[in-house]
């Protein structure tokens, strides 16, 4: 089937607020759990220093899987998913495009009771960099982290914050492009090497549904943007359409043209650019304290300036291809 795209968000204000963008994954997961199915997704480990894919079948555990985690997840649940599918259980699995492709390759069979969701992926940061950053924050504050939210909307969706709480109740919160960990991520230093040549961009996806932030909403559908989060949703398969149809009554949504879907989110179509001194950075990870590492490699050019430059390059590529 041809790709169908929507701008969408949950009508449930609590779901929407606690989600990275429009809360669509939560609505999909809630539906699967309602029919006694299972949901697989990324959850923080107990110390918040790593992320692992887990499988749940109780709505009280869904909050573990919601919201973005900007680090590489340990994905070792292939066999568990396969066993549930062979036992005629319904499974919804959410992961990066490469994780979903890996799962499909492992299964070697297109199970009718498996639904897959991926998302527009900038790239996956190495877990050891996040651990190094969290160790730095805990040492600096002489306290243990007890909660992390990479996409807090306390100041709105457009200027989301990295926020975490310490056991003492102390709070750290910084807008995304001013936090040092996020700056390393947004400038591509902390990413896994394979992210620079990703094979799962554009239409080359293995998932039933793709989710992401609809960053161009002000240009395309400004009436939908109340700064609480709007998702871009692409339905890639017939199964994906059937699943979306099950939740659409819970959503405010608008179908959009296919060429609008990825127009404002370059990571949907292109791999990010590898920094020229990326290998030097990876060599320094284990040698330098986090604060020195960040100071050495965070560029003076802001992320927004880099984004503008990338969009200019993207436009030139399209013009060249046209002629």
mmCIF file of C-alpha atoms in Angstrom:
data_model
loop_
_atom_site.group_PDB
_atom_site.id
_atom_site.type_symbol
_atom_site.label_atom_id
_atom_site.label_comp_id
_atom_site.label_asym_id
_atom_site.label_seq_id
_atom_site.Cartn_x
_atom_site.Cartn_y
_atom_site.Cartn_z
ATOM 1 C CA UNK A 1 0.000 0.000 0.000
ATOM 2 C CA UNK A 2 1.072 3.610 -0.476
ATOM 3 C CA UNK A 3 2.187 5.563 2.549
ATOM 4 C CA UNK A 4 -0.510 7.418 4.504
ATOM 5 C CA UNK A 5 0.541 10.298 6.744
ATOM 6 C CA UNK A 6 -1.125 12.207 9.555
ATOM 7 C CA UNK A 7 -0.499 15.034 11.958
ATOM 8 C CA UNK A 8 -1.957 13.760 15.233
ATOM 9 C CA UNK A 9 -2.100 13.971 18.999
ATOM 10 C CA UNK A 10 -3.973 12.229 21.796
ATOM 11 C CA UNK A 11 -7.160 13.831 23.103
ATOM 12 C CA UNK A 12 -6.095 12.685 26.567
ATOM 13 C CA UNK A 13 -4.182 15.666 28.000
ATOM 14 C CA UNK A 14 -2.289 13.570 30.577
ATOM 15 C CA UNK A 15 -1.092 11.092 27.958
ATOM 16 C CA UNK A 16 -0.047 13.915 25.678
ATOM 17 C CA UNK A 17 1.813 15.852 28.380
ATOM 18 C CA UNK A 18 3.772 12.794 29.502
ATOM 19 C CA UNK A 19 4.753 11.880 25.951
ATOM 20 C CA UNK A 20 7.597 13.259 23.867
ATOM 21 C CA UNK A 21 5.281 14.609 21.169
ATOM 22 C CA UNK A 22 1.607 13.720 20.616
ATOM 23 C CA UNK A 23 1.175 10.560 22.697
ATOM 24 C CA UNK A 24 0.436 8.226 19.774
ATOM 25 C CA UNK A 25 2.595 5.356 21.046
ATOM 26 C CA UNK A 26 0.735 5.400 24.366
ATOM 27 C CA UNK A 27 -2.595 5.177 22.568
ATOM 28 C CA UNK A 28 -1.374 2.272 20.420
ATOM 29 C CA UNK A 29 0.033 0.480 23.459
ATOM 30 C CA UNK A 30 -3.130 1.033 25.489
ATOM 31 C CA UNK A 31 -5.176 -0.578 22.739
ATOM 32 C CA UNK A 32 -2.909 -3.640 22.551
ATOM 33 C CA UNK A 33 -2.971 -4.036 26.336
ATOM 34 C CA UNK A 34 -6.770 -3.694 26.334
ATOM 35 C CA UNK A 35 -7.043 -6.768 24.088
ATOM 36 C CA UNK A 36 -4.691 -8.665 26.440
ATOM 37 C CA UNK A 37 -1.685 -8.300 24.182
ATOM 38 C CA UNK A 38 1.937 -7.506 25.002
ATOM 39 C CA UNK A 39 3.961 -4.351 24.401
ATOM 40 C CA UNK A 40 7.735 -4.268 23.953
ATOM 41 C CA UNK A 41 9.715 -1.065 24.324
ATOM 42 C CA UNK A 42 12.712 0.652 25.884
ATOM 43 C CA UNK A 43 12.813 1.185 29.657
ATOM 44 C CA UNK A 44 15.408 2.672 31.984
ATOM 45 C CA UNK A 45 17.290 0.229 34.185
ATOM 46 C CA UNK A 46 16.921 0.794 37.935
ATOM 47 C CA UNK A 47 19.928 3.133 38.195
ATOM 48 C CA UNK A 48 18.906 5.144 35.088
ATOM 49 C CA UNK A 49 22.377 4.637 33.610
ATOM 50 C CA UNK A 50 21.277 2.289 30.836
ATOM 51 C CA UNK A 51 18.202 1.336 28.834
ATOM 52 C CA UNK A 52 16.883 -2.149 28.020
ATOM 53 C CA UNK A 53 13.972 -3.376 25.934
ATOM 54 C CA UNK A 54 11.370 -5.143 28.056
ATOM 55 C CA UNK A 55 7.941 -6.681 27.458
ATOM 56 C CA UNK A 56 4.877 -5.693 29.497
ATOM 57 C CA UNK A 57 1.237 -6.774 29.593
ATOM 58 C CA UNK A 58 -0.104 -4.503 32.333
ATOM 59 C CA UNK A 59 -1.135 -0.870 31.835
ATOM 60 C CA UNK A 60 0.456 0.132 35.144
ATOM 61 C CA UNK A 61 3.857 -0.601 33.588
ATOM 62 C CA UNK A 62 3.285 1.409 30.406
ATOM 63 C CA UNK A 63 4.908 4.561 31.803
ATOM 64 C CA UNK A 64 8.242 2.677 31.756
ATOM 65 C CA UNK A 65 8.099 2.537 27.960
ATOM 66 C CA UNK A 66 6.798 6.005 27.124
ATOM 67 C CA UNK A 67 8.874 9.117 26.352
ATOM 68 C CA UNK A 68 12.161 9.206 24.477
ATOM 69 C CA UNK A 69 15.402 7.794 25.797
ATOM 70 C CA UNK A 70 18.406 9.334 24.095
ATOM 71 C CA UNK A 71 20.767 6.410 24.398
ATOM 72 C CA UNK A 72 21.227 3.017 22.804
ATOM 73 C CA UNK A 73 18.891 0.334 24.132
ATOM 74 C CA UNK A 74 19.928 -3.248 24.842
ATOM 75 C CA UNK A 75 17.573 -5.281 22.652
ATOM 76 C CA UNK A 76 17.692 -8.955 23.647
ATOM 77 C CA UNK A 77 14.028 -9.948 23.513
ATOM 78 C CA UNK A 78 13.844 -11.530 20.059
ATOM 79 C CA UNK A 79 13.198 -15.032 21.416
ATOM 80 C CA UNK A 80 10.638 -13.843 23.966
ATOM 81 C CA UNK A 81 8.677 -12.080 21.227
ATOM 82 C CA UNK A 82 8.903 -15.113 18.953
ATOM 83 C CA UNK A 83 7.568 -17.402 21.678
ATOM 84 C CA UNK A 84 4.574 -15.145 22.316
ATOM 85 C CA UNK A 85 3.804 -14.892 18.612
ATOM 86 C CA UNK A 86 3.945 -18.680 18.205
ATOM 87 C CA UNK A 87 1.611 -18.928 21.185
ATOM 88 C CA UNK A 88 -0.899 -16.737 19.266
ATOM 89 C CA UNK A 89 -0.360 -13.731 21.551
ATOM 90 C CA UNK A 90 -0.611 -10.229 20.064
ATOM 91 C CA UNK A 91 2.600 -8.195 20.369
ATOM 92 C CA UNK A 92 3.326 -4.535 19.678
ATOM 93 C CA UNK A 93 7.052 -3.775 19.482
ATOM 94 C CA UNK A 94 8.489 -0.257 19.325
ATOM 95 C CA UNK A 95 12.144 0.412 18.559
ATOM 96 C CA UNK A 96 14.565 2.207 16.284
ATOM 97 C CA UNK A 97 14.246 1.429 12.565
ATOM 98 C CA UNK A 98 17.322 -0.823 12.724
ATOM 99 C CA UNK A 99 15.994 -2.692 15.782
ATOM 100 C CA UNK A 100 12.679 -3.390 14.036
ATOM 101 C CA UNK A 101 14.525 -4.533 10.906
ATOM 102 C CA UNK A 102 16.702 -6.797 13.074
ATOM 103 C CA UNK A 103 13.655 -8.303 14.761
ATOM 104 C CA UNK A 104 11.972 -8.962 11.414
ATOM 105 C CA UNK A 105 15.153 -10.581 10.103
ATOM 106 C CA UNK A 106 15.362 -12.817 13.195
ATOM 107 C CA UNK A 107 11.734 -13.944 12.963
ATOM 108 C CA UNK A 108 11.967 -14.820 9.253
ATOM 109 C CA UNK A 109 8.171 -14.823 9.141
ATOM 110 C CA UNK A 110 5.561 -12.085 8.866
ATOM 111 C CA UNK A 111 3.365 -12.864 11.856
ATOM 112 C CA UNK A 112 -0.157 -11.434 11.569
ATOM 113 C CA UNK A 113 -0.219 -10.921 15.366
ATOM 114 C CA UNK A 114 2.928 -8.759 15.415
ATOM 115 C CA UNK A 115 2.635 -4.978 15.072
ATOM 116 C CA UNK A 116 5.790 -2.908 14.796
ATOM 117 C CA UNK A 117 6.391 0.787 15.385
ATOM 118 C CA UNK A 118 9.596 2.673 14.722
ATOM 119 C CA UNK A 119 10.366 6.373 14.951
ATOM 120 C CA UNK A 120 12.261 9.093 13.159
ATOM 121 C CA UNK A 121 15.733 8.555 14.546
ATOM 122 C CA UNK A 122 18.532 11.110 14.791
ATOM 123 C CA UNK A 123 20.862 8.316 15.908
ATOM 124 C CA UNK A 124 21.561 6.239 19.009
ATOM 125 C CA UNK A 125 24.117 7.527 21.552
ATOM 126 C CA UNK A 126 26.498 5.073 23.160
ATOM 127 C CA UNK A 127 25.370 4.045 26.626
ATOM 128 C CA UNK A 128 28.808 4.632 28.156
ATOM 129 C CA UNK A 129 28.614 8.343 27.333
ATOM 130 C CA UNK A 130 25.278 8.708 29.126
ATOM 131 C CA UNK A 131 26.662 6.768 32.104
ATOM 132 C CA UNK A 132 29.701 9.034 32.142
ATOM 133 C CA UNK A 133 27.435 12.084 32.118
ATOM 134 C CA UNK A 134 25.171 10.783 34.883
ATOM 135 C CA UNK A 135 28.180 9.821 37.013
ATOM 136 C CA UNK A 136 29.435 13.391 36.559
ATOM 137 C CA UNK A 137 26.087 14.865 37.658
ATOM 138 C CA UNK A 138 25.829 12.547 40.670
ATOM 139 C CA UNK A 139 29.369 13.348 41.776
ATOM 140 C CA UNK A 140 28.804 17.066 41.271
ATOM 141 C CA UNK A 141 25.598 17.000 43.335
ATOM 142 C CA UNK A 142 26.703 14.308 45.800
ATOM 143 C CA UNK A 143 23.369 12.583 45.211
ATOM 144 C CA UNK A 144 21.833 9.700 43.229
ATOM 145 C CA UNK A 145 19.494 10.250 40.285
ATOM 146 C CA UNK A 146 16.007 8.841 40.892
ATOM 147 C CA UNK A 147 14.137 9.971 37.750
ATOM 148 C CA UNK A 148 15.011 11.035 34.193
ATOM 149 C CA UNK A 149 12.919 12.702 31.490
ATOM 150 C CA UNK A 150 14.713 13.604 28.269
ATOM 151 C CA UNK A 151 11.683 15.412 26.873
ATOM 152 C CA UNK A 152 10.050 17.318 29.724
ATOM 153 C CA UNK A 153 7.386 19.748 28.512
ATOM 154 C CA UNK A 154 7.492 21.928 31.615
ATOM 155 C CA UNK A 155 8.278 24.850 29.291
ATOM 156 C CA UNK A 156 6.381 23.506 26.299
ATOM 157 C CA UNK A 157 7.038 21.067 23.474
ATOM 158 C CA UNK A 158 9.042 23.482 21.325
ATOM 159 C CA UNK A 159 11.670 23.993 24.032
ATOM 160 C CA UNK A 160 11.710 20.644 25.757
ATOM 161 C CA UNK A 161 14.034 20.098 28.709
ATOM 162 C CA UNK A 162 16.276 17.306 29.914
ATOM 163 C CA UNK A 163 15.110 16.908 33.499
ATOM 164 C CA UNK A 164 16.070 14.607 36.323
ATOM 165 C CA UNK A 165 15.452 14.359 40.019
ATOM 166 C CA UNK A 166 17.849 13.304 42.739
ATOM 167 C CA UNK A 167 16.979 11.123 45.718
ATOM 168 C CA UNK A 168 17.098 14.183 47.995
ATOM 169 C CA UNK A 169 14.414 15.895 45.892
ATOM 170 C CA UNK A 170 16.874 18.222 44.166
ATOM 171 C CA UNK A 171 16.037 18.866 40.524
ATOM 172 C CA UNK A 172 18.112 19.460 37.393
ATOM 173 C CA UNK A 173 16.386 20.855 34.287
ATOM 174 C CA UNK A 174 17.960 22.401 31.198
ATOM 175 C CA UNK A 175 16.577 23.256 27.749
ATOM 176 C CA UNK A 176 17.647 20.597 25.248
ATOM 177 C CA UNK A 177 20.170 22.587 23.209
ATOM 178 C CA UNK A 178 21.982 23.977 26.267
ATOM 179 C CA UNK A 179 22.549 20.760 28.194
ATOM 180 C CA UNK A 180 26.045 19.378 27.517
ATOM 181 C CA UNK A 181 24.928 15.764 26.990
ATOM 182 C CA UNK A 182 22.244 16.834 24.532
ATOM 183 C CA UNK A 183 24.688 19.120 22.745
ATOM 184 C CA UNK A 184 27.014 16.164 22.126
ATOM 185 C CA UNK A 185 24.024 14.189 20.850
ATOM 186 C CA UNK A 186 22.654 16.926 18.602
ATOM 187 C CA UNK A 187 26.115 17.534 17.150
ATOM 188 C CA UNK A 188 26.457 13.789 16.441
ATOM 189 C CA UNK A 189 29.513 13.061 18.602
ATOM 190 C CA UNK A 190 27.904 10.553 20.927
ATOM 191 C CA UNK A 191 26.256 8.456 18.206
ATOM 192 C CA UNK A 192 27.077 4.894 17.254
ATOM 193 C CA UNK A 193 29.292 4.651 14.179
ATOM 194 C CA UNK A 194 26.621 2.901 12.103
ATOM 195 C CA UNK A 195 24.241 5.845 12.460
ATOM 196 C CA UNK A 196 26.237 7.835 9.915
ATOM 197 C CA UNK A 197 25.328 5.349 7.169
ATOM 198 C CA UNK A 198 21.843 4.291 8.249
ATOM 199 C CA UNK A 199 20.101 1.951 5.797
ATOM 200 C CA UNK A 200 16.615 2.646 7.086
ATOM 201 C CA UNK A 201 15.856 6.191 6.008
ATOM 202 C CA UNK A 202 13.042 7.458 3.823
ATOM 203 C CA UNK A 203 10.662 4.752 2.641
ATOM 204 C CA UNK A 204 13.104 1.928 3.440
ATOM 205 C CA UNK A 205 11.415 0.955 6.706
ATOM 206 C CA UNK A 206 10.258 -2.405 7.984
ATOM 207 C CA UNK A 207 7.695 -1.116 10.475
ATOM 208 C CA UNK A 208 3.915 -0.919 10.251
ATOM 209 C CA UNK A 209 3.837 2.617 11.665
ATOM 210 C CA UNK A 210 6.479 5.349 11.984
ATOM 211 C CA UNK A 211 6.208 8.105 14.612
ATOM 212 C CA UNK A 212 8.052 11.368 15.091
ATOM 213 C CA UNK A 213 7.786 15.023 16.074
ATOM 214 C CA UNK A 214 5.929 17.176 13.558
ATOM 215 C CA UNK A 215 8.421 20.028 13.778
ATOM 216 C CA UNK A 216 7.043 21.774 10.704
ATOM 217 C CA UNK A 217 3.537 22.023 12.093
ATOM 218 C CA UNK A 218 3.589 25.856 12.195
ATOM 219 C CA UNK A 219 4.142 25.960 8.445
ATOM 220 C CA UNK A 220 1.838 23.101 7.470
ATOM 221 C CA UNK A 221 -0.991 23.140 10.049
ATOM 222 C CA UNK A 222 -0.443 26.036 12.478
ATOM 223 C CA UNK A 223 -3.935 25.647 13.941
ATOM 224 C CA UNK A 224 -2.893 22.291 15.447
ATOM 225 C CA UNK A 225 0.086 23.636 17.370
ATOM 226 C CA UNK A 226 -0.657 24.624 20.970
ATOM 227 C CA UNK A 227 2.940 23.835 22.055
ATOM 228 C CA UNK A 228 1.809 20.623 23.780
ATOM 229 C CA UNK A 229 3.148 18.233 21.132
ATOM 230 C CA UNK A 230 2.069 17.048 17.687
ATOM 231 C CA UNK A 231 3.205 13.763 16.139
ATOM 232 C CA UNK A 232 3.895 12.939 12.545
ATOM 233 C CA UNK A 233 2.437 9.476 11.894
ATOM 234 C CA UNK A 234 3.090 7.474 8.748
ATOM 235 C CA UNK A 235 1.148 4.281 8.149
ATOM 236 C CA UNK A 236 3.420 1.998 6.163
ATOM 237 C CA UNK A 237 1.413 -1.240 5.842
ATOM 238 C CA UNK A 238 -2.147 -2.502 5.789
ATOM 239 C CA UNK A 239 -1.643 -3.859 9.311
ATOM 240 C CA UNK A 240 -0.519 -0.419 10.376
ATOM 241 C CA UNK A 241 -3.664 1.117 8.891
ATOM 242 C CA UNK A 242 -5.862 -1.359 10.744
ATOM 243 C CA UNK A 243 -4.072 -0.591 14.005
ATOM 244 C CA UNK A 244 -4.305 3.176 13.505
ATOM 245 C CA UNK A 245 -8.021 2.836 12.754
ATOM 246 C CA UNK A 246 -8.492 1.217 16.170
ATOM 247 C CA UNK A 247 -7.210 4.323 18.001
ATOM 248 C CA UNK A 248 -8.144 7.214 15.719
ATOM 249 C CA UNK A 249 -11.253 8.079 17.727
ATOM 250 C CA UNK A 250 -8.919 8.873 20.636
ATOM 251 C CA UNK A 251 -6.950 11.329 18.530
ATOM 252 C CA UNK A 252 -7.139 14.770 17.034
ATOM 253 C CA UNK A 253 -5.654 14.155 13.601
ATOM 254 C CA UNK A 254 -5.449 15.430 10.068
ATOM 255 C CA UNK A 255 -4.368 13.456 7.013
ATOM 256 C CA UNK A 256 -1.589 15.175 5.098
ATOM 257 C CA UNK A 257 0.079 14.768 1.727
ATOM 258 C CA UNK A 258 2.906 12.241 1.528
ATOM 259 C CA UNK A 259 5.417 14.946 0.590
ATOM 260 C CA UNK A 260 4.590 16.807 3.819
ATOM 261 C CA UNK A 261 5.399 13.849 6.058
ATOM 262 C CA UNK A 262 9.172 14.209 6.251
ATOM 263 C CA UNK A 263 9.549 17.686 4.793
ATOM 264 C CA UNK A 264 10.682 19.318 8.043
ATOM 265 C CA UNK A 265 12.438 16.397 9.735
ATOM 266 C CA UNK A 266 15.664 15.707 7.849
ATOM 267 C CA UNK A 267 16.528 12.692 10.007
ATOM 268 C CA UNK A 268 13.606 10.840 8.444
ATOM 269 C CA UNK A 269 15.323 10.853 5.061
ATOM 270 C CA UNK A 270 19.031 11.346 5.660
ATOM 271 C CA UNK A 271 21.720 10.004 7.934
ATOM 272 C CA UNK A 272 23.339 12.668 10.071
ATOM 273 C CA UNK A 273 26.809 13.909 9.219
ATOM 274 C CA UNK A 274 29.770 12.387 11.012
ATOM 275 C CA UNK A 275 31.924 15.036 12.746
ATOM 276 C CA UNK A 276 35.362 15.370 11.204
ATOM 277 C CA UNK A 277 37.012 14.614 14.552
ATOM 278 C CA UNK A 278 34.619 11.808 15.545
ATOM 279 C CA UNK A 279 37.425 9.241 15.949
ATOM 280 C CA UNK A 280 39.307 11.620 18.243
ATOM 281 C CA UNK A 281 36.175 11.955 20.354
ATOM 282 C CA UNK A 282 35.725 8.190 20.653
ATOM 283 C CA UNK A 283 39.382 7.869 21.657
ATOM 284 C CA UNK A 284 38.916 10.496 24.360
ATOM 285 C CA UNK A 285 35.746 9.008 25.889
ATOM 286 C CA UNK A 286 37.641 6.775 28.291
ATOM 287 C CA UNK A 287 40.494 9.232 28.831
ATOM 288 C CA UNK A 288 38.821 12.497 29.779
ATOM 289 C CA UNK A 289 36.371 13.476 32.535
ATOM 290 C CA UNK A 290 32.941 14.269 31.106
ATOM 291 C CA UNK A 291 33.095 18.035 31.661
ATOM 292 C CA UNK A 292 36.441 18.287 29.837
ATOM 293 C CA UNK A 293 35.227 15.992 27.054
ATOM 294 C CA UNK A 294 32.145 18.155 26.533
ATOM 295 C CA UNK A 295 34.096 21.417 26.621
ATOM 296 C CA UNK A 296 36.576 20.072 24.078
ATOM 297 C CA UNK A 297 34.035 18.859 21.529
ATOM 298 C CA UNK A 298 30.883 20.951 21.833
ATOM 299 C CA UNK A 299 31.136 23.340 18.852
ATOM 300 C CA UNK A 300 30.620 27.077 19.127
ATOM 301 C CA UNK A 301 28.099 26.897 16.286
ATOM 302 C CA UNK A 302 24.666 26.307 17.776
ATOM 303 C CA UNK A 303 22.504 23.339 16.853
ATOM 304 C CA UNK A 304 19.936 25.672 15.305
ATOM 305 C CA UNK A 305 22.639 27.156 13.070
ATOM 306 C CA UNK A 306 23.717 23.650 12.034
ATOM 307 C CA UNK A 307 20.084 22.736 11.326
ATOM 308 C CA UNK A 308 19.674 25.763 9.067
ATOM 309 C CA UNK A 309 22.849 24.828 7.183
ATOM 310 C CA UNK A 310 21.693 21.218 6.777
ATOM 311 C CA UNK A 311 18.337 22.321 5.373
ATOM 312 C CA UNK A 312 20.126 24.543 2.854
ATOM 313 C CA UNK A 313 22.258 21.566 1.764
ATOM 314 C CA UNK A 314 19.150 19.374 1.567
ATOM 315 C CA UNK A 315 17.456 21.923 -0.712
ATOM 316 C CA UNK A 316 20.501 22.046 -2.983
ATOM 317 C CA UNK A 317 20.507 18.231 -3.230
ATOM 318 C CA UNK A 318 16.836 18.221 -4.263
ATOM 319 C CA UNK A 319 17.451 20.932 -6.887
ATOM 320 C CA UNK A 320 20.442 18.986 -8.253
ATOM 321 C CA UNK A 321 18.469 15.744 -8.427
ATOM 322 C CA UNK A 322 15.616 17.505 -10.204
ATOM 323 C CA UNK A 323 17.893 18.648 -13.016
#
